[in-house]
Amino acid sequence: MSKIAIMGAMPQEIEPILKKLGNYKTTKYADNEYYEATYKGVEVVVAYSKIGKVFSTLTATIMIEHFNCDKLLFSGVAGAINPNLKIGDLIVASKLSQHDLDITAFGHPMGFVPGGSVFVEADKDLIAISKKVAHELGKTVIEGTIATGDQFIHDEKVKNNIVKHFNADALEMEGCSVGVVCDALNIPFFILRSISDTADTDASFSFDKFMQSSAIISAQFIMKMVDHIVDAK
Ligand code: SAH
């Protein structure tokens, strides 16, 4: 029987999901809270990790190793790079990279360390489900590359540098670290983000204005995906 992990980074990213679940049990573990529920007969575990690669690595690992989740869906917001992505639009990651992982001094490409790879790929079956959901909702969802790093990007130059190395469509602070954990543990994963800003000089203002509404758009889409996964059981 499947047990689905649903993650966000910030409280606002999981609040709409908890609301939809209604009843849940709260467990404190490793300095965080995990919310367990049964949704249409399927067990789900929900948590927000706190911001950044380290906290999201910790939470993803715990959801898999401690709570025994066998699939992971991430819902949240991101800064857009691809000009086709406007505020509130959705991007599904086909692959993700760490834009701040840099040992280029030794001749390696950006985002690469020995034993790792520049990109980690999200699960194709979950991406296929997202296409069905998008079709059902009549929504355009862009599939593309997401770059993850431990900075809130609000600068065209930094943004352009990330494009140069990774040709990324959007950037955020947790997706790739979650992906690396799931990849290593053979857990299918899916990263969805709704745009809150365009990672330029106005990014923090745009983020404050749109984060909540974009987080809701992403969370609603994720729950439609959970419906599909549950119905396929
Ligand atoms: N306002 C928050 C900080 C938000 S950090 C506070 O003060 O606590 C930005 C969060 O949204 C991260 O979780 C990241 O994944 C995502 N994000 C959205 N836009 C981003 C951008 N331009 N650069 C990096 N991360 C971004």
PDB file of C-alpha atoms and ligand atoms in Angstrom:
ATOM      1  CA  MET A   1       0.000   0.000   0.000  1.00  0.00           C
ATOM      2  CA  SER A   2       1.256   3.375  -0.959  1.00  0.00           C
ATOM      3  CA  LYS A   3       2.068   6.117   1.537  1.00  0.00           C
ATOM      4  CA  ILE A   4       2.420   9.558  -0.006  1.00  0.00           C
ATOM      5  CA  ALA A   5       4.685  12.320   1.317  1.00  0.00           C
ATOM      6  CA  ILE A   6       3.532  15.856   0.539  1.00  0.00           C
ATOM      7  CA  MET A   7       6.109  18.518   1.270  1.00  0.00           C
ATOM      8  CA  GLY A   8       6.424  22.277   1.185  1.00  0.00           C
ATOM      9  CA  ALA A   9       9.150  24.545   2.520  1.00  0.00           C
ATOM     10  CA  MET A  10       6.994  27.146   4.278  1.00  0.00           C
ATOM     11  CA  PRO A  11       3.761  26.902   6.324  1.00  0.00           C
ATOM     12  CA  GLN A  12       1.752  28.730   3.636  1.00  0.00           C
ATOM     13  CA  GLU A  13       2.682  26.022   1.125  1.00  0.00           C
ATOM     14  CA  ILE A  14       1.090  23.194   3.112  1.00  0.00           C
ATOM     15  CA  GLU A  15      -1.787  25.010   4.852  1.00  0.00           C
ATOM     16  CA  PRO A  16      -4.192  24.534   1.895  1.00  0.00           C
ATOM     17  CA  ILE A  17      -3.273  20.822   1.867  1.00  0.00           C
ATOM     18  CA  LEU A  18      -3.931  20.379   5.592  1.00  0.00           C
ATOM     19  CA  LYS A  19      -7.232  22.206   5.171  1.00  0.00           C
ATOM     20  CA  LYS A  20      -8.262  19.774   2.448  1.00  0.00           C
ATOM     21  CA  LEU A  21      -7.250  16.759   4.565  1.00  0.00           C
ATOM     22  CA  GLY A  22      -9.332  17.996   7.507  1.00  0.00           C
ATOM     23  CA  ASN A  23      -8.294  15.592  10.245  1.00  0.00           C
ATOM     24  CA  TYR A  24      -4.665  14.783  10.852  1.00  0.00           C
ATOM     25  CA  LYS A  25      -2.363  13.613  13.612  1.00  0.00           C
ATOM     26  CA  THR A  26       0.612  15.819  14.503  1.00  0.00           C
ATOM     27  CA  THR A  27       3.898  14.131  15.381  1.00  0.00           C
ATOM     28  CA  LYS A  28       6.994  16.039  16.506  1.00  0.00           C
ATOM     29  CA  TYR A  29      10.195  14.563  15.190  1.00  0.00           C
ATOM     30  CA  ALA A  30      13.720  15.904  14.587  1.00  0.00           C
ATOM     31  CA  ASP A  31      12.771  19.463  15.488  1.00  0.00           C
ATOM     32  CA  ASN A  32       9.846  19.562  13.077  1.00  0.00           C
ATOM     33  CA  GLU A  33       6.168  18.642  12.856  1.00  0.00           C
ATOM     34  CA  TYR A  34       4.756  15.927  10.605  1.00  0.00           C
ATOM     35  CA  TYR A  35       1.039  15.662   9.885  1.00  0.00           C
ATOM     36  CA  GLU A  36      -0.345  12.173   9.210  1.00  0.00           C
ATOM     37  CA  ALA A  37      -3.745  11.599   7.652  1.00  0.00           C
ATOM     38  CA  THR A  38      -5.767   9.127   5.658  1.00  0.00           C
ATOM     39  CA  TYR A  39      -7.093  10.636   2.456  1.00  0.00           C
ATOM     40  CA  LYS A  40      -9.651   8.585   0.523  1.00  0.00           C
ATOM     41  CA  GLY A  41      -8.234   5.438   2.111  1.00  0.00           C
ATOM     42  CA  VAL A  42      -4.594   6.255   1.374  1.00  0.00           C
ATOM     43  CA  GLU A  43      -2.071   7.299   4.008  1.00  0.00           C
ATOM     44  CA  VAL A  44      -0.386  10.668   3.538  1.00  0.00           C
ATOM     45  CA  VAL A  45       2.275  12.484   5.540  1.00  0.00           C
ATOM     46  CA  VAL A  46       2.517  16.253   5.165  1.00  0.00           C
ATOM     47  CA  ALA A  47       5.263  18.614   6.379  1.00  0.00           C
ATOM     48  CA  TYR A  48       6.945  21.893   5.645  1.00  0.00           C
ATOM     49  CA  SER A  49      10.682  21.564   5.944  1.00  0.00           C
ATOM     50  CA  LYS A  50      11.718  25.196   6.558  1.00  0.00           C
ATOM     51  CA  ILE A  51      13.576  27.023   3.824  1.00  0.00           C
ATOM     52  CA  GLY A  52      16.681  25.788   2.023  1.00  0.00           C
ATOM     53  CA  LYS A  53      18.572  22.708   0.901  1.00  0.00           C
ATOM     54  CA  VAL A  54      19.629  21.398   4.310  1.00  0.00           C
ATOM     55  CA  PHE A  55      16.207  21.540   5.981  1.00  0.00           C
ATOM     56  CA  SER A  56      14.488  20.102   2.903  1.00  0.00           C
ATOM     57  CA  THR A  57      17.034  17.267   2.738  1.00  0.00           C
ATOM     58  CA  LEU A  58      16.331  16.453   6.376  1.00  0.00           C
ATOM     59  CA  THR A  59      12.554  16.467   5.949  1.00  0.00           C
ATOM     60  CA  ALA A  60      12.551  14.402   2.755  1.00  0.00           C
ATOM     61  CA  THR A  61      14.833  11.824   4.361  1.00  0.00           C
ATOM     62  CA  ILE A  62      12.645  11.573   7.462  1.00  0.00           C
ATOM     63  CA  MET A  63       9.454  11.231   5.441  1.00  0.00           C
ATOM     64  CA  ILE A  64      10.978   8.282   3.621  1.00  0.00           C
ATOM     65  CA  GLU A  65      13.115   6.610   6.287  1.00  0.00           C
ATOM     66  CA  HIS A  66      11.052   7.294   9.409  1.00  0.00           C
ATOM     67  CA  PHE A  67       7.491   7.590   8.074  1.00  0.00           C
ATOM     68  CA  ASN A  68       8.008   5.030   5.267  1.00  0.00           C
ATOM     69  CA  CYS A  69       6.587   7.135   2.445  1.00  0.00           C
ATOM     70  CA  ASP A  70       7.107   5.551  -0.971  1.00  0.00           C
ATOM     71  CA  LYS A  71       6.324   8.588  -3.165  1.00  0.00           C
ATOM     72  CA  LEU A  72       7.031  12.262  -2.624  1.00  0.00           C
ATOM     73  CA  LEU A  73       5.228  15.290  -4.013  1.00  0.00           C
ATOM     74  CA  PHE A  74       6.545  18.805  -3.381  1.00  0.00           C
ATOM     75  CA  SER A  75       4.316  21.853  -3.650  1.00  0.00           C
ATOM     76  CA  GLY A  76       5.515  25.438  -3.448  1.00  0.00           C
ATOM     77  CA  VAL A  77       6.485  28.711  -5.076  1.00  0.00           C
ATOM     78  CA  ALA A  78       9.445  29.734  -7.231  1.00  0.00           C
ATOM     79  CA  GLY A  79      11.065  32.594  -9.076  1.00  0.00           C
ATOM     80  CA  ALA A  80      10.579  32.503 -12.851  1.00  0.00           C
ATOM     81  CA  ILE A  81      13.389  32.590 -15.388  1.00  0.00           C
ATOM     82  CA  ASN A  82      11.499  31.457 -18.499  1.00  0.00           C
ATOM     83  CA  PRO A  83       9.656  34.590 -19.733  1.00  0.00           C
ATOM     84  CA  ASN A  84       6.604  32.455 -20.536  1.00  0.00           C
ATOM     85  CA  LEU A  85       6.127  31.871 -16.816  1.00  0.00           C
ATOM     86  CA  LYS A  86       3.965  34.581 -15.252  1.00  0.00           C
ATOM     87  CA  ILE A  87       2.894  35.042 -11.611  1.00  0.00           C
ATOM     88  CA  GLY A  88       0.663  32.120 -10.582  1.00  0.00           C
ATOM     89  CA  ASP A  89       1.723  29.897 -13.504  1.00  0.00           C
ATOM     90  CA  LEU A  90       2.791  26.344 -12.767  1.00  0.00           C
ATOM     91  CA  ILE A  91       6.055  24.635 -13.580  1.00  0.00           C
ATOM     92  CA  VAL A  92       6.676  20.908 -13.254  1.00  0.00           C
ATOM     93  CA  ALA A  93      10.347  19.953 -12.920  1.00  0.00           C
ATOM     94  CA  SER A  94      11.573  17.384 -15.419  1.00  0.00           C
ATOM     95  CA  LYS A  95      15.064  17.780 -13.971  1.00  0.00           C
ATOM     96  CA  LEU A  96      16.719  19.817 -11.242  1.00  0.00           C
ATOM     97  CA  SER A  97      20.211  21.016 -10.388  1.00  0.00           C
ATOM     98  CA  GLN A  98      22.017  22.754  -7.515  1.00  0.00           C
ATOM     99  CA  HIS A  99      23.077  26.098  -8.943  1.00  0.00           C
ATOM    100  CA  ASP A 100      25.318  26.925  -5.970  1.00  0.00           C
ATOM    101  CA  LEU A 101      27.322  23.689  -5.933  1.00  0.00           C
ATOM    102  CA  ASP A 102      30.644  24.908  -7.247  1.00  0.00           C
ATOM    103  CA  ILE A 103      33.954  23.041  -7.432  1.00  0.00           C
ATOM    104  CA  THR A 104      34.707  24.463 -10.876  1.00  0.00           C
ATOM    105  CA  ALA A 105      38.184  25.378  -9.544  1.00  0.00           C
ATOM    106  CA  PHE A 106      39.044  21.707 -10.177  1.00  0.00           C
ATOM    107  CA  GLY A 107      37.728  21.694 -13.743  1.00  0.00           C
ATOM    108  CA  HIS A 108      34.308  20.238 -12.938  1.00  0.00           C
ATOM    109  CA  PRO A 109      31.116  21.719 -14.407  1.00  0.00           C
ATOM    110  CA  MET A 110      28.874  23.833 -12.146  1.00  0.00           C
ATOM    111  CA  GLY A 111      26.524  21.698 -10.089  1.00  0.00           C
ATOM    112  CA  PHE A 112      28.756  18.639 -10.251  1.00  0.00           C
ATOM    113  CA  VAL A 113      30.662  16.779  -7.556  1.00  0.00           C
ATOM    114  CA  PRO A 114      32.268  13.336  -7.987  1.00  0.00           C
ATOM    115  CA  GLY A 115      29.715  10.587  -7.354  1.00  0.00           C
ATOM    116  CA  GLY A 116      26.844  12.927  -8.155  1.00  0.00           C
ATOM    117  CA  SER A 117      25.401  14.356 -11.367  1.00  0.00           C
ATOM    118  CA  VAL A 118      24.593  17.875 -12.549  1.00  0.00           C
ATOM    119  CA  PHE A 119      20.895  17.029 -12.902  1.00  0.00           C
ATOM    120  CA  VAL A 120      18.501  14.760 -11.046  1.00  0.00           C
ATOM    121  CA  GLU A 121      15.389  13.636 -12.944  1.00  0.00           C
ATOM    122  CA  ALA A 122      11.859  13.632 -11.564  1.00  0.00           C
ATOM    123  CA  ASP A 123       9.580  10.601 -11.948  1.00  0.00           C
ATOM    124  CA  LYS A 124       8.111  10.280 -15.434  1.00  0.00           C
ATOM    125  CA  ASP A 125       4.890   8.571 -14.302  1.00  0.00           C
ATOM    126  CA  LEU A 126       4.117  11.390 -11.862  1.00  0.00           C
ATOM    127  CA  ILE A 127       4.852  13.938 -14.605  1.00  0.00           C
ATOM    128  CA  ALA A 128       2.429  12.039 -16.862  1.00  0.00           C
ATOM    129  CA  ILE A 129      -0.247  12.273 -14.142  1.00  0.00           C
ATOM    130  CA  SER A 130       0.377  16.032 -13.906  1.00  0.00           C
ATOM    131  CA  LYS A 131      -0.302  16.345 -17.645  1.00  0.00           C
ATOM    132  CA  LYS A 132      -3.646  14.591 -17.211  1.00  0.00           C
ATOM    133  CA  VAL A 133      -4.536  16.879 -14.310  1.00  0.00           C
ATOM    134  CA  ALA A 134      -3.506  19.962 -16.298  1.00  0.00           C
ATOM    135  CA  HIS A 135      -5.705  18.822 -19.181  1.00  0.00           C
ATOM    136  CA  GLU A 136      -8.642  18.195 -16.862  1.00  0.00           C
ATOM    137  CA  LEU A 137      -8.312  21.623 -15.278  1.00  0.00           C
ATOM    138  CA  GLY A 138      -7.694  23.315 -18.640  1.00  0.00           C
ATOM    139  CA  LYS A 139      -4.414  24.692 -17.257  1.00  0.00           C
ATOM    140  CA  THR A 140      -1.150  25.231 -19.095  1.00  0.00           C
ATOM    141  CA  VAL A 141       1.670  23.704 -17.120  1.00  0.00           C
ATOM    142  CA  ILE A 142       5.238  24.183 -18.294  1.00  0.00           C
ATOM    143  CA  GLU A 143       7.603  21.258 -17.887  1.00  0.00           C
ATOM    144  CA  GLY A 144      11.198  22.367 -17.463  1.00  0.00           C
ATOM    145  CA  THR A 145      14.409  22.620 -15.500  1.00  0.00           C
ATOM    146  CA  ILE A 146      14.488  23.975 -11.966  1.00  0.00           C
ATOM    147  CA  ALA A 147      17.665  25.310 -10.353  1.00  0.00           C
ATOM    148  CA  THR A 148      17.939  25.080  -6.566  1.00  0.00           C
ATOM    149  CA  GLY A 149      20.302  26.968  -4.268  1.00  0.00           C
ATOM    150  CA  ASP A 150      20.559  28.460  -0.800  1.00  0.00           C
ATOM    151  CA  GLN A 151      19.843  32.042  -1.863  1.00  0.00           C
ATOM    152  CA  PHE A 152      16.737  34.053  -2.607  1.00  0.00           C
ATOM    153  CA  ILE A 153      17.664  35.314  -6.087  1.00  0.00           C
ATOM    154  CA  HIS A 154      16.726  38.936  -6.820  1.00  0.00           C
ATOM    155  CA  ASP A 155      19.269  39.997  -9.404  1.00  0.00           C
ATOM    156  CA  GLU A 156      19.238  39.742 -13.224  1.00  0.00           C
ATOM    157  CA  LYS A 157      22.970  39.024 -13.354  1.00  0.00           C
ATOM    158  CA  VAL A 158      22.796  36.092 -10.961  1.00  0.00           C
ATOM    159  CA  LYS A 159      19.737  34.859 -12.816  1.00  0.00           C
ATOM    160  CA  ASN A 160      21.520  35.037 -16.183  1.00  0.00           C
ATOM    161  CA  ASN A 161      24.456  33.131 -14.780  1.00  0.00           C
ATOM    162  CA  ILE A 162      22.126  30.331 -13.693  1.00  0.00           C
ATOM    163  CA  VAL A 163      20.657  30.259 -17.209  1.00  0.00           C
ATOM    164  CA  LYS A 164      24.149  30.063 -18.683  1.00  0.00           C
ATOM    165  CA  HIS A 165      25.086  26.988 -16.650  1.00  0.00           C
ATOM    166  CA  PHE A 166      21.789  25.115 -16.348  1.00  0.00           C
ATOM    167  CA  ASN A 167      19.372  26.590 -18.871  1.00  0.00           C
ATOM    168  CA  ALA A 168      16.856  26.633 -16.021  1.00  0.00           C
ATOM    169  CA  ASP A 169      13.234  27.793 -16.344  1.00  0.00           C
ATOM    170  CA  ALA A 170      12.711  28.588 -12.660  1.00  0.00           C
ATOM    171  CA  LEU A 171      14.626  28.729  -9.430  1.00  0.00           C
ATOM    172  CA  GLU A 172      13.939  28.006  -5.802  1.00  0.00           C
ATOM    173  CA  MET A 173      15.642  26.709  -2.668  1.00  0.00           C
ATOM    174  CA  GLU A 174      14.560  23.099  -2.007  1.00  0.00           C
ATOM    175  CA  GLY A 175      13.615  21.083  -5.104  1.00  0.00           C
ATOM    176  CA  CYS A 176      16.943  19.573  -6.083  1.00  0.00           C
ATOM    177  CA  SER A 177      17.951  18.587  -2.561  1.00  0.00           C
ATOM    178  CA  VAL A 178      14.641  16.745  -2.172  1.00  0.00           C
ATOM    179  CA  GLY A 179      15.260  15.163  -5.579  1.00  0.00           C
ATOM    180  CA  VAL A 180      18.741  13.970  -4.637  1.00  0.00           C
ATOM    181  CA  VAL A 181      17.376  12.274  -1.500  1.00  0.00           C
ATOM    182  CA  CYS A 182      14.550  10.547  -3.401  1.00  0.00           C
ATOM    183  CA  ASP A 183      16.840   9.505  -6.238  1.00  0.00           C
ATOM    184  CA  ALA A 184      19.333   7.928  -3.829  1.00  0.00           C
ATOM    185  CA  LEU A 185      16.552   6.070  -1.986  1.00  0.00           C
ATOM    186  CA  ASN A 186      14.680   5.060  -5.180  1.00  0.00           C
ATOM    187  CA  ILE A 187      11.545   6.980  -4.266  1.00  0.00           C
ATOM    188  CA  PRO A 188       9.569   8.488  -7.181  1.00  0.00           C
ATOM    189  CA  PHE A 189       9.355  12.250  -6.712  1.00  0.00           C
ATOM    190  CA  PHE A 190       7.566  15.199  -8.264  1.00  0.00           C
ATOM    191  CA  ILE A 191       8.344  18.909  -7.822  1.00  0.00           C
ATOM    192  CA  LEU A 192       5.650  21.473  -8.598  1.00  0.00           C
ATOM    193  CA  ARG A 193       6.059  25.229  -8.233  1.00  0.00           C
ATOM    194  CA  SER A 194       3.797  28.176  -8.852  1.00  0.00           C
ATOM    195  CA  ILE A 195       5.512  31.441  -9.723  1.00  0.00           C
ATOM    196  CA  SER A 196       5.697  34.103  -6.983  1.00  0.00           C
ATOM    197  CA  ASP A 197       8.238  36.458  -8.590  1.00  0.00           C
ATOM    198  CA  THR A 198      10.683  36.786 -11.464  1.00  0.00           C
ATOM    199  CA  ALA A 199      13.930  36.762  -9.422  1.00  0.00           C
ATOM    200  CA  ASP A 200      14.750  40.361 -10.372  1.00  0.00           C
ATOM    201  CA  THR A 201      15.216  43.506  -8.247  1.00  0.00           C
ATOM    202  CA  ASP A 202      11.487  43.546  -7.397  1.00  0.00           C
ATOM    203  CA  ALA A 203      11.457  39.879  -6.378  1.00  0.00           C
ATOM    204  CA  SER A 204      11.039  40.325  -2.628  1.00  0.00           C
ATOM    205  CA  PHE A 205       8.051  42.683  -3.118  1.00  0.00           C
ATOM    206  CA  SER A 206       6.485  40.378  -5.672  1.00  0.00           C
ATOM    207  CA  PHE A 207       7.115  37.383  -3.405  1.00  0.00           C
ATOM    208  CA  ASP A 208       5.397  39.067  -0.433  1.00  0.00           C
ATOM    209  CA  LYS A 209       2.442  40.022  -2.606  1.00  0.00           C
ATOM    210  CA  PHE A 210       1.902  36.739  -4.458  1.00  0.00           C
ATOM    211  CA  MET A 211       3.437  33.972  -2.378  1.00  0.00           C
ATOM    212  CA  GLN A 212       0.190  33.042  -0.646  1.00  0.00           C
ATOM    213  CA  SER A 213      -2.018  32.999  -3.760  1.00  0.00           C
ATOM    214  CA  SER A 214       0.615  31.100  -5.766  1.00  0.00           C
ATOM    215  CA  ALA A 215       1.107  28.584  -2.928  1.00  0.00           C
ATOM    216  CA  ILE A 216      -2.641  27.887  -3.027  1.00  0.00           C
ATOM    217  CA  ILE A 217      -2.564  27.335  -6.814  1.00  0.00           C
ATOM    218  CA  SER A 218       0.253  24.815  -6.422  1.00  0.00           C
ATOM    219  CA  ALA A 219      -1.356  23.036  -3.444  1.00  0.00           C
ATOM    220  CA  GLN A 220      -4.700  22.682  -5.233  1.00  0.00           C
ATOM    221  CA  PHE A 221      -2.969  21.141  -8.235  1.00  0.00           C
ATOM    222  CA  ILE A 222      -1.011  18.731  -6.020  1.00  0.00           C
ATOM    223  CA  MET A 223      -4.218  17.543  -4.329  1.00  0.00           C
ATOM    224  CA  LYS A 224      -5.747  16.861  -7.771  1.00  0.00           C
ATOM    225  CA  MET A 225      -2.685  14.738  -8.459  1.00  0.00           C
ATOM    226  CA  VAL A 226      -3.182  12.906  -5.178  1.00  0.00           C
ATOM    227  CA  ASP A 227      -6.807  12.258  -6.277  1.00  0.00           C
ATOM    228  CA  HIS A 228      -5.484  10.638  -9.448  1.00  0.00           C
ATOM    229  CA  ILE A 229      -2.929   8.537  -7.593  1.00  0.00           C
ATOM    230  CA  VAL A 230      -5.568   7.417  -5.075  1.00  0.00           C
ATOM    231  CA  ASP A 231      -8.161   6.650  -7.780  1.00  0.00           C
ATOM    232  CA  ALA A 232      -5.642   4.484  -9.635  1.00  0.00           C
ATOM    233  CA  LYS A 233      -5.386   2.231  -6.556  1.00  0.00           C
TER     234      LYS A 233
HETATM  235  N1  SAH B   1       9.795  35.671   3.004  1.00  0.00           N
HETATM  236  C1  SAH B   1      10.379  34.483   3.616  1.00  0.00           C
HETATM  237  C2  SAH B   1      11.614  33.992   2.853  1.00  0.00           C
HETATM  238  C3  SAH B   1      11.256  33.387   1.534  1.00  0.00           C
HETATM  239  S1  SAH B   1      12.628  32.614   0.768  1.00  0.00           S
HETATM  240  C4  SAH B   1      10.744  34.825   5.058  1.00  0.00           C
HETATM  241  O1  SAH B   1      11.062  35.962   5.320  1.00  0.00           O
HETATM  242  O2  SAH B   1      10.716  33.908   5.878  1.00  0.00           O
HETATM  243  C5  SAH B   1      11.878  32.113  -0.747  1.00  0.00           C
HETATM  244  C6  SAH B   1      11.116  30.789  -0.731  1.00  0.00           C
HETATM  245  O3  SAH B   1      10.338  30.697  -1.905  1.00  0.00           O
HETATM  246  C7  SAH B   1      12.008  29.553  -0.758  1.00  0.00           C
HETATM  247  O4  SAH B   1      11.392  28.507  -0.083  1.00  0.00           O
HETATM  248  C8  SAH B   1      12.179  29.267  -2.266  1.00  0.00           C
HETATM  249  O5  SAH B   1      12.084  27.901  -2.553  1.00  0.00           O
HETATM  250  C9  SAH B   1      11.044  30.013  -2.965  1.00  0.00           C
HETATM  251  N2  SAH B   1      11.418  31.082  -3.915  1.00  0.00           N
HETATM  252  C10 SAH B   1      10.511  31.897  -4.508  1.00  0.00           C
HETATM  253  N3  SAH B   1      11.120  32.832  -5.274  1.00  0.00           N
HETATM  254  C11 SAH B   1      12.460  32.607  -5.172  1.00  0.00           C
HETATM  255  C12 SAH B   1      13.607  33.262  -5.692  1.00  0.00           C
HETATM  256  N4  SAH B   1      13.497  34.351  -6.457  1.00  0.00           N
HETATM  257  N5  SAH B   1      14.834  32.785  -5.372  1.00  0.00           N
HETATM  258  C13 SAH B   1      14.948  31.693  -4.578  1.00  0.00           C
HETATM  259  N6  SAH B   1      13.899  31.053  -4.042  1.00  0.00           N
HETATM  260  C14 SAH B   1      12.652  31.485  -4.311  1.00  0.00           C
END
